[in-house]
Amino acid sequence: MATKFQKDLQKYAELAVRVGVNLQPGQRLLVRGASFEHEALVHHIAESAYKAGARLVDVFWANEQMDRIRFAHAPRDSFNEFPKWKLLGPLEYAERGDAILSISAADPDLLAGQDPELVGIYQNTIWKEMAPFLKHGTSNSMNWCVIAASRDVWAKRIFPKMETEKAIAKLWKTIFQMCRVDANDPVAAWQEHIRNLLTRSKYLSQKQYAALKYTAPGTDLTLGLPKGHKWASAREMSKNGIEFTANIPTEETFTMGDRNRADGVVTSTKTLNYGGTLIEGMVVRFENGRAVEAHAKKGEAVLRKMIATDEGAARLGEIALVPNSSPISKSGLMFHNTLYDENASCHLALGRAYKFNYVGGLELTDEEFAAVGGNQSLIHVDFMIGSGEMNIDGISDDGRAEPVMRKGEWAFSV
Ligand code: ZN
Ligand code: ZN
């Protein structure tokens, strides 16, 4: 007899396949980022995918311990080494329009205490070498999805006082709750959740605010929105016509700002896990869209390296709204994992904007997209700014202000 955990794991895998990537008969599926601890989950995913009509399911395993060993022993001038197959493998799938499911379960402290210089070179090398693949994601060439999976190092970071086995089980339980796996019919529960989110984004898209004004302790920021910006959430359409849900869980409604119109100061409210380095207490000042000052209580050197990656890395590519009462926020947990933390809080992303956040954006060349205010960069890094003290106004063309959020909650009904 299967235990409750085994049944939930199977339902979770099915959710990722049916609602997440929404795999279509005849498609291939690539699973990326799974650790060896996730073998059972990956096997359930493969079964669900073949049942849904997949022709081939493939997996690229990840092993962070190899990075730790590399940082300890590899020559200091070798951190720009990158084997081409790591790009070419996933790229083959993306170019064919195959479904891609990524598993996020990184050790938040993987690179803690390492030389920021080396961490910078290591990160920038990944962004640069993987860019041809990552571009397919931000332009929705295929149906893709990111889910999380519990594992020792991550679970222990969230529940440090628990024994490892208990912490892993507790994190799985939390993931199943946040992802509605414990609902009677998780797929149906998700359809309703997606409908609700889409109603919000439709309302905001119709409003076509010229700008959003944010106020909160440590934050006084105005972000310009280009005419033709589009709010998105939970359900997107791939270029090959497949509707998919890019993140499970997802609680956000998001759009792109004008790359040249961000002015004021913003303070982060949650720790950011940037590829194994924690950045805490970020304060960034923007002028004409550009971050002209950046400080952090922890991880400042890595933050500065990140912003200096390229021209667009100092500008914003995503503006996302999440009510403070989202289930993930209500859990009160600090996940140190962007997939979870970004769905607990309003956030912004430095770097690349999503072309689908602009009407007709997927058909624009990079130059045309930049001309309408779309930001380009190798990086896309979300950082959390929301709280129960945040107010946001939508400013219309004629300068009128309307409440969008009050005390971290939606201020309009739909
Ligand atoms: Zn987001
Ligand atoms: Zn983002």
Short mmCIF file of N, CA, C and O in Angstrom, two decimals, residues 150 152 155-156 159-160 162-172:
data_model
loop_
_atom_site.label_atom_id
_atom_site.label_comp_id
_atom_site.label_asym_id
_atom_site.label_seq_id
_atom_site.Cartn_x
_atom_site.Cartn_y
_atom_site.Cartn_z
N SER A 150 11.79 19.09 -1.92
CA SER A 150 12.49 19.11 -0.63
C SER A 150 13.78 18.30 -0.70
O SER A 150 13.87 17.31 -1.42
N ASP A 152 17.69 17.63 1.91
CA ASP A 152 18.33 17.87 3.21
C ASP A 152 18.85 19.29 3.44
O ASP A 152 18.40 19.99 4.33
N ALA A 155 16.01 21.95 3.35
CA ALA A 155 15.05 21.78 4.46
C ALA A 155 15.67 22.18 5.80
O ALA A 155 15.04 22.86 6.62
N LYS A 156 16.93 21.82 6.00
CA LYS A 156 17.61 22.15 7.26
C LYS A 156 17.79 23.66 7.42
O LYS A 156 17.84 24.18 8.53
N PHE A 159 14.24 24.74 8.58
CA PHE A 159 13.90 24.20 9.91
C PHE A 159 15.18 23.72 10.60
O PHE A 159 15.40 22.51 10.76
N PRO A 160 16.04 24.65 11.02
CA PRO A 160 17.38 24.28 11.48
C PRO A 160 17.37 23.42 12.75
O PRO A 160 18.30 22.66 12.99
N MET A 162 15.29 21.01 13.54
CA MET A 162 14.77 19.65 13.37
C MET A 162 15.85 18.68 12.90
O MET A 162 16.81 19.08 12.27
N GLU A 163 15.62 17.40 13.19
CA GLU A 163 16.49 16.37 12.61
C GLU A 163 16.31 16.40 11.10
O GLU A 163 15.23 16.71 10.61
N THR A 164 17.34 15.99 10.38
CA THR A 164 17.31 16.09 8.93
C THR A 164 16.07 15.41 8.31
O THR A 164 15.36 16.03 7.52
N GLU A 165 15.81 14.16 8.70
CA GLU A 165 14.68 13.42 8.10
C GLU A 165 13.37 14.15 8.33
O GLU A 165 12.52 14.25 7.44
N LYS A 166 13.21 14.68 9.58
CA LYS A 166 11.97 15.39 9.92
C LYS A 166 11.85 16.68 9.14
O LYS A 166 10.77 17.06 8.69
N ALA A 167 12.97 17.38 8.98
CA ALA A 167 12.96 18.65 8.25
C ALA A 167 12.57 18.40 6.79
O ALA A 167 11.77 19.15 6.21
N ILE A 168 13.12 17.35 6.19
CA ILE A 168 12.79 17.03 4.79
C ILE A 168 11.29 16.76 4.67
O ILE A 168 10.62 17.30 3.77
N ALA A 169 10.75 15.96 5.59
CA ALA A 169 9.32 15.62 5.56
C ALA A 169 8.45 16.86 5.75
O ALA A 169 7.45 17.05 5.07
N LYS A 170 8.88 17.73 6.67
CA LYS A 170 8.11 18.95 6.96
C LYS A 170 8.11 19.88 5.73
O LYS A 170 7.09 20.49 5.40
N LEU A 171 9.24 19.97 5.05
CA LEU A 171 9.28 20.83 3.86
C LEU A 171 8.41 20.25 2.75
O LEU A 171 7.70 20.97 2.06
N TRP A 172 8.43 18.91 2.59
CA TRP A 172 7.53 18.30 1.59
C TRP A 172 6.08 18.63 1.92
O TRP A 172 5.30 19.01 1.04
#
